[in-house]
Amino acid sequence: MRTSTARQELASQLEAPRRAECHKIFQEQISTRVKIRPELEKALALAHQFKEAAPETPVIVTVHELKRLARNAAELMTLSAELQAGGIQLELLTGPLTGIYDPNGMGAMFFAVLAVAGQIERNYIREKTSKARSP
């Protein structure tokens, strides 16, 4: 679970994984401009450790929503491919792709479209915020 700034509340994002009975919840308040996300790295490392220890057991990385997972569409697609290659599933708790992401067929195309839409939205918000700060 992630928010970009300390001013944004994290509570609503934290309730969803609790209801979904997630075993371990990672959270951070860090800008999408920051390339290194320590809590995301810990979550991914733990998922890979679980998969290595029990290859036949389903391992699922659950996120509140797609746009909270990566800084841009390319990073999101790369992360998704890495999870898939490691046999780790991705679950989205909110949004149009709610549930376990299926990287096959139409699911992959819809995922890519949503990834790009999320990036466009972030760019718009960033632009709008920059203009609001300028004199």
PDB file of C-alpha atoms in Angstrom, residues 19 29 33 36 54 56 58-59 74-75 79 82 88 96 100 106 113 118 124:
ATOM      1  CA  ARG A  19     -10.522  -7.595   4.761  1.00  0.00           C
ATOM      2  CA  GLN A  29       4.501   7.033   1.917  1.00  0.00           C
ATOM      3  CA  ARG A  33       9.416  10.158  -8.390  1.00  0.00           C
ATOM      4  CA  ILE A  36      13.815   3.016  -4.803  1.00  0.00           C
ATOM      5  CA  ALA A  54       7.166 -23.842  -1.589  1.00  0.00           C
ATOM      6  CA  GLU A  56       3.715 -25.556  -5.658  1.00  0.00           C
ATOM      7  CA  PRO A  58       0.262 -20.117  -4.798  1.00  0.00           C
ATOM      8  CA  VAL A  59       2.001 -16.882  -3.835  1.00  0.00           C
ATOM      9  CA  ALA A  74       6.784   0.560 -18.516  1.00  0.00           C
ATOM     10  CA  GLU A  75       7.745  -0.133 -14.911  1.00  0.00           C
ATOM     11  CA  LEU A  79       7.117  -5.701 -12.667  1.00  0.00           C
ATOM     12  CA  GLU A  82       8.852 -10.396 -13.385  1.00  0.00           C
ATOM     13  CA  ILE A  88       3.886 -15.132  -8.431  1.00  0.00           C
ATOM     14  CA  PRO A  96     -11.545  -2.436 -13.257  1.00  0.00           C
ATOM     15  CA  ILE A 100      -6.205 -12.056  -9.602  1.00  0.00           C
ATOM     16  CA  MET A 106      -7.588  -9.949 -23.258  1.00  0.00           C
ATOM     17  CA  VAL A 113      -4.352  -0.022 -21.385  1.00  0.00           C
ATOM     18  CA  GLY A 118      -2.674   5.465 -14.952  1.00  0.00           C
ATOM     19  CA  TYR A 124      -1.839  15.252 -15.497  1.00  0.00           C
TER      20      TYR A 124
END
